[in-house]
Short mmCIF file of C-alpha atoms in Angstrom, two decimals:
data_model
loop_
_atom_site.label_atom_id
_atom_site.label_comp_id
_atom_site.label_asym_id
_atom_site.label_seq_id
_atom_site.Cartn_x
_atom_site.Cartn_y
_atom_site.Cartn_z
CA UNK A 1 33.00 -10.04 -37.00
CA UNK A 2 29.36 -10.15 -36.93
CA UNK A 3 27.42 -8.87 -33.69
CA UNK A 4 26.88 -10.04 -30.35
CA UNK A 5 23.27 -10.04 -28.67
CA UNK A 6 23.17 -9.12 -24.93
CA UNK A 7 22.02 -11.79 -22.79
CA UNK A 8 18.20 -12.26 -22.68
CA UNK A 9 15.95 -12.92 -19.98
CA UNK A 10 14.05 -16.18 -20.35
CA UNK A 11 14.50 -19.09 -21.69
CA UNK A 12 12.90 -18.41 -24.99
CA UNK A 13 13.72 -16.91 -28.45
CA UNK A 14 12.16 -16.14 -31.61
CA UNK A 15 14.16 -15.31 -34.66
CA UNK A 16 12.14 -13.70 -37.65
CA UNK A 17 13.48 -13.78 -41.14
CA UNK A 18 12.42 -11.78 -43.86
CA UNK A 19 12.64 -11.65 -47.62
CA UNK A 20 11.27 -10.14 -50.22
CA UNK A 21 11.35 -10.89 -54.14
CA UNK A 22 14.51 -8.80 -55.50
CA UNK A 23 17.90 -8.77 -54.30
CA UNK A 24 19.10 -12.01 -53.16
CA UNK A 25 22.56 -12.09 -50.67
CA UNK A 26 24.55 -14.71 -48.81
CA UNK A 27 22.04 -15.08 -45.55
CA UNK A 28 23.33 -15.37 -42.31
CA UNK A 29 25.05 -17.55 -39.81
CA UNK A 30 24.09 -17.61 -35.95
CA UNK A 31 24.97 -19.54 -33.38
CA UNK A 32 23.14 -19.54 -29.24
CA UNK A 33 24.17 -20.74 -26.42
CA UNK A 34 22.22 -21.11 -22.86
CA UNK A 35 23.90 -19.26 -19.75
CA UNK A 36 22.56 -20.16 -16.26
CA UNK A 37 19.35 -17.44 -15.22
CA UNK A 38 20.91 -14.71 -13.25
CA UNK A 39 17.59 -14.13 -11.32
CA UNK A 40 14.13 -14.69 -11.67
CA UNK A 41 11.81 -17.36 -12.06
CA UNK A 42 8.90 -19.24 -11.18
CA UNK A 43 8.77 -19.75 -6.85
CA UNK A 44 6.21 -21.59 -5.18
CA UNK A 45 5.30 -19.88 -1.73
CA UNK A 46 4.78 -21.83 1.52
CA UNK A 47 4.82 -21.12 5.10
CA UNK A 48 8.75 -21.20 5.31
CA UNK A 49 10.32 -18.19 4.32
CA UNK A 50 12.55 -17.90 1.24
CA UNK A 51 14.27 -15.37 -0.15
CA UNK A 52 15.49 -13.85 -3.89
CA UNK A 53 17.81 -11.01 -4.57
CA UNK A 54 19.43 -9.30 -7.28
CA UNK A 55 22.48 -10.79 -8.54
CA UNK A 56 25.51 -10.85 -7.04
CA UNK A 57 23.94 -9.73 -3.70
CA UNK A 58 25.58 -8.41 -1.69
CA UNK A 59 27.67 -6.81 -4.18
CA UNK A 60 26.81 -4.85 -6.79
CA UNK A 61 24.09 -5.76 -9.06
CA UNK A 62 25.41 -5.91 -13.08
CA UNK A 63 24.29 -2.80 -15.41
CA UNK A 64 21.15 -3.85 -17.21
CA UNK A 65 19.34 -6.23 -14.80
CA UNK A 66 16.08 -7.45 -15.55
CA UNK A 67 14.88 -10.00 -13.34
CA UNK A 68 11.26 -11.34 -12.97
CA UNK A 69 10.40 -13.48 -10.55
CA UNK A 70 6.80 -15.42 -10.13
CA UNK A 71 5.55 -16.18 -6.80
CA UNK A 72 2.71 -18.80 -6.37
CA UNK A 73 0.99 -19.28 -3.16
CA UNK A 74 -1.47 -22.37 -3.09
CA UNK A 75 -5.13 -21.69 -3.86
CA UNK A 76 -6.66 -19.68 -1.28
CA UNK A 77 -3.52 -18.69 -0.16
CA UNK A 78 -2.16 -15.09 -0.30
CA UNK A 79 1.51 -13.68 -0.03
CA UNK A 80 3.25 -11.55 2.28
CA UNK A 81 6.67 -9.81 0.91
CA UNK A 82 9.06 -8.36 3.17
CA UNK A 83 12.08 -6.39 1.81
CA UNK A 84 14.88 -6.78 3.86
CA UNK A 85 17.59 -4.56 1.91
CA UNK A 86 16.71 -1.85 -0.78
CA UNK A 87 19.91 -0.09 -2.08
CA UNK A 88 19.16 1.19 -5.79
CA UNK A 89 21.48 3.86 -7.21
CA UNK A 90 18.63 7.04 -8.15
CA UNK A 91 17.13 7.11 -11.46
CA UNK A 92 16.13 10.31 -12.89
CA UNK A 93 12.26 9.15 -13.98
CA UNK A 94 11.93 5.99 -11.90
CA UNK A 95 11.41 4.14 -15.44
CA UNK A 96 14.48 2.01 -15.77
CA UNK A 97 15.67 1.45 -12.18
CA UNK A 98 13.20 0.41 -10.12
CA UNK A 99 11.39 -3.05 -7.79
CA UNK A 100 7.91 -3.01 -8.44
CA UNK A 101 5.73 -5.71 -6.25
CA UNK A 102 2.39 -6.59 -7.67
CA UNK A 103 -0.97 -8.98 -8.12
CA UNK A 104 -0.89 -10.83 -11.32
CA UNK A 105 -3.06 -10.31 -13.07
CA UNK A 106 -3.83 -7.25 -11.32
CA UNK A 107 -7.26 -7.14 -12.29
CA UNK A 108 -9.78 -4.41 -10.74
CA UNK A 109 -8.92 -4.67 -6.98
CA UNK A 110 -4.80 -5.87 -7.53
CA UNK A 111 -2.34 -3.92 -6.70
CA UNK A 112 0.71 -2.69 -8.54
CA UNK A 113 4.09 -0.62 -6.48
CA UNK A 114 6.85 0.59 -7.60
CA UNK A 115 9.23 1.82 -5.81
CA UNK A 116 12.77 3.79 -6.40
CA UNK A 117 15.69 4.59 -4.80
CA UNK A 118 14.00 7.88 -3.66
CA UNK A 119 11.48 5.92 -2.17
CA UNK A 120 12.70 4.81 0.48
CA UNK A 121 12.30 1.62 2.36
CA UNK A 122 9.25 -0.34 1.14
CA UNK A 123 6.72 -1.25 3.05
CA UNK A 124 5.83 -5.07 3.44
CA UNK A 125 3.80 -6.13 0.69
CA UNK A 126 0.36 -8.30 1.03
CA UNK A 127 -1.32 -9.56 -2.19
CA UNK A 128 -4.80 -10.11 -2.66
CA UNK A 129 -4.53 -13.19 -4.32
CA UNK A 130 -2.15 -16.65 -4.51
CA UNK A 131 0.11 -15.20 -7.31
CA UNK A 132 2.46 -11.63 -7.04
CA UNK A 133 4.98 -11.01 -9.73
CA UNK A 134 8.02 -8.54 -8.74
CA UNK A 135 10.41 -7.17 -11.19
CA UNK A 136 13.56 -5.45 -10.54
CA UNK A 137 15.12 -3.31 -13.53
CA UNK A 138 18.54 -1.35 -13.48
CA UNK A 139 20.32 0.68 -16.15
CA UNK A 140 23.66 1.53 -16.85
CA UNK A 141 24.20 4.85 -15.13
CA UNK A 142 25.21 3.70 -11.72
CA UNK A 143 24.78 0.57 -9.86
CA UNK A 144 24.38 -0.20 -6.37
CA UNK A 145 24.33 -2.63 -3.65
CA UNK A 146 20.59 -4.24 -5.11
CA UNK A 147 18.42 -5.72 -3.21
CA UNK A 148 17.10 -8.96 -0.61
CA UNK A 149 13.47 -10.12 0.15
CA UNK A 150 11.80 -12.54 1.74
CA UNK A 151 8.10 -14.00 0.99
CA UNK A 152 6.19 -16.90 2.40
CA UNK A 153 2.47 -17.39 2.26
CA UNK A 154 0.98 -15.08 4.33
CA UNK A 155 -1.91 -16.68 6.31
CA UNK A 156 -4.15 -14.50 8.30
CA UNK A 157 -2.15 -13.58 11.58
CA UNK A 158 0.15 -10.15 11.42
CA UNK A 159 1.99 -8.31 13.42
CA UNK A 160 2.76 -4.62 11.64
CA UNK A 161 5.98 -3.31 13.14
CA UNK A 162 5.75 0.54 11.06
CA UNK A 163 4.53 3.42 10.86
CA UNK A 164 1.44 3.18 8.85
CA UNK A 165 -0.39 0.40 6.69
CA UNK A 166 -3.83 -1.34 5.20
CA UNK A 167 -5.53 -4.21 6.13
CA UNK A 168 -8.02 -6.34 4.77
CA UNK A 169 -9.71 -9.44 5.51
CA UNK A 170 -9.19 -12.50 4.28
CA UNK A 171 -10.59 -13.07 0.78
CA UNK A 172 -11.10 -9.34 0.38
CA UNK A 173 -13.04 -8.38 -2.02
CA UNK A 174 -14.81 -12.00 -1.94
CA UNK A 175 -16.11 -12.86 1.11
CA UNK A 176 -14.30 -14.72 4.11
CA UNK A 177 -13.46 -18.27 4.86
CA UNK A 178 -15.14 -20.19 7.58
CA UNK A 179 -13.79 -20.76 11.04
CA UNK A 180 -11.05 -17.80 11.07
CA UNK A 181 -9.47 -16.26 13.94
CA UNK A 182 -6.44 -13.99 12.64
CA UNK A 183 -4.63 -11.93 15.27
CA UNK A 184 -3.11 -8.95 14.16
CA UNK A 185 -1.10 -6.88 16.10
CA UNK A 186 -0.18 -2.99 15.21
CA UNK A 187 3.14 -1.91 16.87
CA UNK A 188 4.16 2.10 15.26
CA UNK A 189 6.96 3.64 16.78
CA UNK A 190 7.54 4.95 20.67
CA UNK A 191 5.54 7.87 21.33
CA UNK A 192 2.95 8.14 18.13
CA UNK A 193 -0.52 7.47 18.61
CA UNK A 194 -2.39 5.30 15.96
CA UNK A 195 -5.31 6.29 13.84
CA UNK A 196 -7.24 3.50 12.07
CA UNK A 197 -9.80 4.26 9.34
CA UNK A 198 -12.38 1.69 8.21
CA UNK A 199 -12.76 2.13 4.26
CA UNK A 200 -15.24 -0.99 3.78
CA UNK A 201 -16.90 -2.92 6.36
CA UNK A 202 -19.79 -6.21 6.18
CA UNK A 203 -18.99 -8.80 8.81
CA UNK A 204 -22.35 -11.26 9.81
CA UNK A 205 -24.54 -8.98 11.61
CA UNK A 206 -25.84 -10.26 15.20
CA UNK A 207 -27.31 -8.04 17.94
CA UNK A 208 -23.84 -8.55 20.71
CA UNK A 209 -21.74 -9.47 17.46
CA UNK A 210 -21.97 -12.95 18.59
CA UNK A 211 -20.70 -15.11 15.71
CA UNK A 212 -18.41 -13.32 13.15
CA UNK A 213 -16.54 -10.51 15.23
CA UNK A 214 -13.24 -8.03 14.54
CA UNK A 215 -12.58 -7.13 18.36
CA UNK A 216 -10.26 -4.00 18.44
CA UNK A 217 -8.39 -3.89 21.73
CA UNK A 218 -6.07 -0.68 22.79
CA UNK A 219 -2.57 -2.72 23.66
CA UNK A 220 -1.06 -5.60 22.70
CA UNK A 221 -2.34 -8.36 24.61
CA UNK A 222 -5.91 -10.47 24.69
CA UNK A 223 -6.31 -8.92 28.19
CA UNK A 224 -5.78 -5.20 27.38
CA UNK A 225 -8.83 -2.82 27.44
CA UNK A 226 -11.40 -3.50 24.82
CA UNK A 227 -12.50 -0.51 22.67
CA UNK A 228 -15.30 -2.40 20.57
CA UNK A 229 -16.28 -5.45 19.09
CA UNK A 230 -17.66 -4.85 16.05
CA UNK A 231 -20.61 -6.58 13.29
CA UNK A 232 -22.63 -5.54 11.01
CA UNK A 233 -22.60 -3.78 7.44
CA UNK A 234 -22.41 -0.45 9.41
CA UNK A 235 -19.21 1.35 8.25
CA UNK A 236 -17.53 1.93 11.85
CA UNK A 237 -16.43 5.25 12.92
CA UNK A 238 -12.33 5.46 13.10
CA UNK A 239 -10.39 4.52 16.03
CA UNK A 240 -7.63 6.72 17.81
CA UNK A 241 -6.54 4.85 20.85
CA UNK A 242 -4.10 7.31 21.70
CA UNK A 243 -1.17 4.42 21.57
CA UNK A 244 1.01 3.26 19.66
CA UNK A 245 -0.27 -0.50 20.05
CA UNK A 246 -3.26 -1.85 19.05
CA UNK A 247 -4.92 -5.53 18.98
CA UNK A 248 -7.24 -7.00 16.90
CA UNK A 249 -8.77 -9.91 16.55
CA UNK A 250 -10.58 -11.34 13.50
CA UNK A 251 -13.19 -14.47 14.07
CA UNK A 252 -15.60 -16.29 11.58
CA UNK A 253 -17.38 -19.19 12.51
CA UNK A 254 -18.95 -22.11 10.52
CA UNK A 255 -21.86 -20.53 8.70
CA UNK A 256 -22.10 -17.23 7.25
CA UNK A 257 -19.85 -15.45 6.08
CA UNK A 258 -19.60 -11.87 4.33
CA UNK A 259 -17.07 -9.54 2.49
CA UNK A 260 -15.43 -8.57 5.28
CA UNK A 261 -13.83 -5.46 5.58
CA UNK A 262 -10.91 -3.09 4.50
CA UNK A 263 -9.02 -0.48 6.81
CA UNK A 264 -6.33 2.38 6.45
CA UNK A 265 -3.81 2.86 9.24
CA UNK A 266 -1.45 5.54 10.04
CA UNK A 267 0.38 7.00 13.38
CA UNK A 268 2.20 9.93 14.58
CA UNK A 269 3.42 11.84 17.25
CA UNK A 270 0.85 14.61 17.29
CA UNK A 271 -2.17 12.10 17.63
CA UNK A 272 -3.31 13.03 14.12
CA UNK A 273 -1.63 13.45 10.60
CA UNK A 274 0.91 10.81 9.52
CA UNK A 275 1.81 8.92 6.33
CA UNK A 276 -0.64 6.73 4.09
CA UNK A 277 0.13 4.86 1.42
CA UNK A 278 -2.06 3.06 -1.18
CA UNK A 279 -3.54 3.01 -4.14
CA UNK A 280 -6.96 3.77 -2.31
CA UNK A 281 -7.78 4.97 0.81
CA UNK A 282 -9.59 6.91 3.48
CA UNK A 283 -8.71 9.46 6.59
CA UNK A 284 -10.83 11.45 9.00
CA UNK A 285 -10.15 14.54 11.24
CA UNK A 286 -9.29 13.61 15.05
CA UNK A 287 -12.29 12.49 16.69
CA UNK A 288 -14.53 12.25 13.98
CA UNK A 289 -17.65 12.02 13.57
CA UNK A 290 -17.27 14.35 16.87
CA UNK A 291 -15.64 17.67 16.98
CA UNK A 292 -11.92 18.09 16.37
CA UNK A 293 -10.28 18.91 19.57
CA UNK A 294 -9.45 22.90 20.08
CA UNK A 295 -5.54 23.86 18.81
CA UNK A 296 -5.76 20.86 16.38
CA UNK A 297 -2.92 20.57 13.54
CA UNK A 298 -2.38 17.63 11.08
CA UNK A 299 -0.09 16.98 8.61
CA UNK A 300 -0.83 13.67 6.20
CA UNK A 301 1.30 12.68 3.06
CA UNK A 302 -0.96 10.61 0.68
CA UNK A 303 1.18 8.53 -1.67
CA UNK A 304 -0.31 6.45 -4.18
CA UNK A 305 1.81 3.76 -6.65
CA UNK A 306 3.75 5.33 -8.62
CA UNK A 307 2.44 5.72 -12.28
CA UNK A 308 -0.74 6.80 -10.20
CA UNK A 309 -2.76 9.60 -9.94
CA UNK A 310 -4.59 10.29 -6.27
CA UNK A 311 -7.86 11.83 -6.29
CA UNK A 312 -9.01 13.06 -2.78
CA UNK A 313 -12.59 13.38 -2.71
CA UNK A 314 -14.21 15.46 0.11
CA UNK A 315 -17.08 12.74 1.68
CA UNK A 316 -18.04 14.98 4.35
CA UNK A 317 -16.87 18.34 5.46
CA UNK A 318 -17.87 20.97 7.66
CA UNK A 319 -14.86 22.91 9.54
CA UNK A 320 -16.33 25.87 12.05
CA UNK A 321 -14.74 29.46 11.08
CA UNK A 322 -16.00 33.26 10.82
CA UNK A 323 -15.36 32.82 6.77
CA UNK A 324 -11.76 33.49 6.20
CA UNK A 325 -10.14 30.46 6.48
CA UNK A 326 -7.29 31.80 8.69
CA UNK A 327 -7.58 29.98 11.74
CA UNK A 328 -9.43 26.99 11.18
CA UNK A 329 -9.06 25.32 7.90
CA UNK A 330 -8.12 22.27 5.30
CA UNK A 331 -5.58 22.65 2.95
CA UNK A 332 -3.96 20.57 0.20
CA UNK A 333 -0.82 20.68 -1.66
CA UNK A 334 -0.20 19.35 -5.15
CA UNK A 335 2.90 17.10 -4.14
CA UNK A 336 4.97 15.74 -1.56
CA UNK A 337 5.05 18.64 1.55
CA UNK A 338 3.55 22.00 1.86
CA UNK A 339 6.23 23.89 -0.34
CA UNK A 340 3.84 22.14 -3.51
CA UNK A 341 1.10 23.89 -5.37
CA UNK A 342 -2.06 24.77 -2.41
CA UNK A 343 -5.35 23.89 -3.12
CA UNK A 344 -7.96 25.65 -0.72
CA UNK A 345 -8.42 26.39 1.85
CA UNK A 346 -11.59 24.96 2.60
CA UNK A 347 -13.55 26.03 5.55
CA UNK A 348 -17.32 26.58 6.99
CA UNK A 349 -20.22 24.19 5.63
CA UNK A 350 -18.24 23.28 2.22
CA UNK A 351 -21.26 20.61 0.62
CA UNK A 352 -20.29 20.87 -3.17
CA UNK A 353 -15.83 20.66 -3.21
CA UNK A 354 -15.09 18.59 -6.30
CA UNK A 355 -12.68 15.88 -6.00
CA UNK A 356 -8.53 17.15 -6.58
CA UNK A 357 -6.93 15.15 -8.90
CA UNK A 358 -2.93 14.99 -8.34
CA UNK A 359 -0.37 16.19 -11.11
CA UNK A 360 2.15 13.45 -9.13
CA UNK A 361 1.16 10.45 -6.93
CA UNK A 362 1.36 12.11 -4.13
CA UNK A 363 -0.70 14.87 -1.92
CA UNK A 364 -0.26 16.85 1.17
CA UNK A 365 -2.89 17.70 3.24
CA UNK A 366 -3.03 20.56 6.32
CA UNK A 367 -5.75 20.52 8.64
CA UNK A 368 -5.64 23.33 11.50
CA UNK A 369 -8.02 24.43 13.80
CA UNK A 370 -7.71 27.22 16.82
CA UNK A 371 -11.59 26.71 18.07
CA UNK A 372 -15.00 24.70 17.23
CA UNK A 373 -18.09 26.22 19.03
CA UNK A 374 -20.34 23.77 16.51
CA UNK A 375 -20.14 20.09 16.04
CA UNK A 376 -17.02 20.03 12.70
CA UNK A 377 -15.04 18.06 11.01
CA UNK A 378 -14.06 15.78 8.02
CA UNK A 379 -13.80 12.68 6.01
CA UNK A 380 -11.58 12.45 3.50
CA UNK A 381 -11.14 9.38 0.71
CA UNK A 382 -8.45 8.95 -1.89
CA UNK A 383 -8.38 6.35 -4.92
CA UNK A 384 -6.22 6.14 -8.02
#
């Protein structure tokens, strides 16, 4: 009996055969044969949504899966990803059971997530461009239950039902199409407060932001209480509306247009501190540029893609304290929670903190403060 090839993924082959000028033997015989594709493909995206899963969903996925799908959004067009069951058995590296999401190619500003079963549930994914590729790869240790998702072109309206997220305009990095107006609605869970961070910003510039306009409104609604309207190439200082809802509203209209602008998001139920996720980023200290409020204490997990190294890099800093560092104070940890390798602390008018680099893709950061009696606090970025 000769041997049997697995099953390949795709729907090509290439057999090499090699010789060389001494022994000569019989050859060889092979035969082929085509199987249905398990999974995978090329998808086109449109405004209904559709959905792919592993095989055999909702049962058990086979041992090693590979499946590679190719999503294609018409030009112009990005793609919005929504996982609607994740249920991989562990893997001990995250190499060989895994769904990874990303841009394709991902170029300089594309993105590129993978996430395991330690992961938790993934966040919904946005590309920046028309095409996302997502590959889902098992082994044979244990399988599970797999996985569902659902994509559909994305257009420029949102409504963020989670805990934290990023949002960019439309076109991002390129600048904006004409005529928009993209509603986007940020719901995080009952009793958090939001905090919104603006990591980019260059909208049309006009004196009442006349023209080209993102309105930020603390609710849900059109009506609810405006907070600013904002224009300009002016990076904007962060909002904390001190809900967990808030409204915005994107317009362009027929003539100029600009790059737009790029924001991190987060919540929780202390009013500062919460999860952020990314391969870049940005976060501030409550109330920044003013002074932190007295008996301030923030938590914030940074996770980048896996694969990733975060480096935090300390834009501006200057936390009020006698020198020791003991009651007011910024602290990092080399992983997931505070139990990870410290860095710092960091306190009184730091100017020259070089940027932490990450041993793992993710950081933990402390910020606590009893008192201010002069004007402190922090900005924070993160890229990897």
């Amino acid at each position: 009996m000769g041997t049997t090839l697995t099953s390949l993924c795709g729907n090509l082959l290439t057999v090499h055969f090699v010789t060389d000028g001494s022994v000569q033997r019989r050859g060889f015989n092979a035969t082929y044969m085509s199987v249905p594709l398990l999974c995978g493909g090329t998808l086109n995206a449109t405004s209904s949504t559709q959905a792919i899963g592993s095989p055999s969903f909702p049962n058990a996925y086979p041992d090693y899966t590979s499946c590679r799908w190719v999503l294609d959004a018409p030009p112009q067009e990005t793609i919005r990803l929504s996982v609607q069951t994740f249920a991989l058995q562990p893997s001990q590296s995250c190499s060989s059971n895994y769904l990874e999401m990303k841009d394709w190619p991902v170029g300089d500003y594309g993105q590129s997530h993978r996430f395991c079963a330690s992961d938790g549930h993934p966040v919904d994914f946005y590309s920046y461009g028309r095409t996302v590729l997502v590959h889902f790869k098992s082994d044979a240790y244990m399988t599970g239950n797999g996985l569902n998702l659902t994509f559909q072109v994305a257009g420029c309206s949102r409504n963020f039902e989670q805990e934290f997220g990023y949002l960019k305009s439309p076109g991002w990095p390129e600048v904006y199409p004409h005529d928009l107006d993209c509603i986007i609605l940020l719901k995080a869970p009952q009793n958090s407060s939001i905090s919104l961070f603006f990591n980019s910003f260059d909208v049309e510039s006009h004196p009442s932001c006349q023209f080209d306009y993102l309105e930020i409104r603390n609710g849900s609604t059109a009506d609810s209480p405006l907070i600013q309207r904002l224009c300009g190439s002016t990076i904007p200082d962060p909002v904390f509306p001190q809900s967990n809802h808030l409204y915005l509203r994107f317009k362009s209209d027929f003539s100029m247009a600009r790059d737009g602008f790029e924001v991190t998001w987060t919540s929780s139920p202390h009013g500062c501190g919460g999860a952020l996720y990314g391969d870049h980023g940005s976060f501030t200290s409550p109330n920044y540029p003013g002074t932190y409020p007295n008996g301030s204490h923030c938590e914030w997990s940074v996770t980048a893609p896996r694969g990733r190294l975060p480096t935090v890099t300390f834009a501006q800093i200057y936390i009020d304290d006698p020198g020791s560092c003991q009651n007011n104070y910024l602290k990092l940890y080399d992983g997931p929670d505070a139990s990870s390798q410290p860095v710092g602390p960091y306190c009184g008018p730091e100017t020259n903190i070089a940027p932490f680099t990450a041993s793992s893709h993710q950081v933990f950061v402390v910020f606590h403060a009893q008192s201010a009696s002069l004007p402190s606090g922090f900005r924070l970025t993160w890229s990897s």
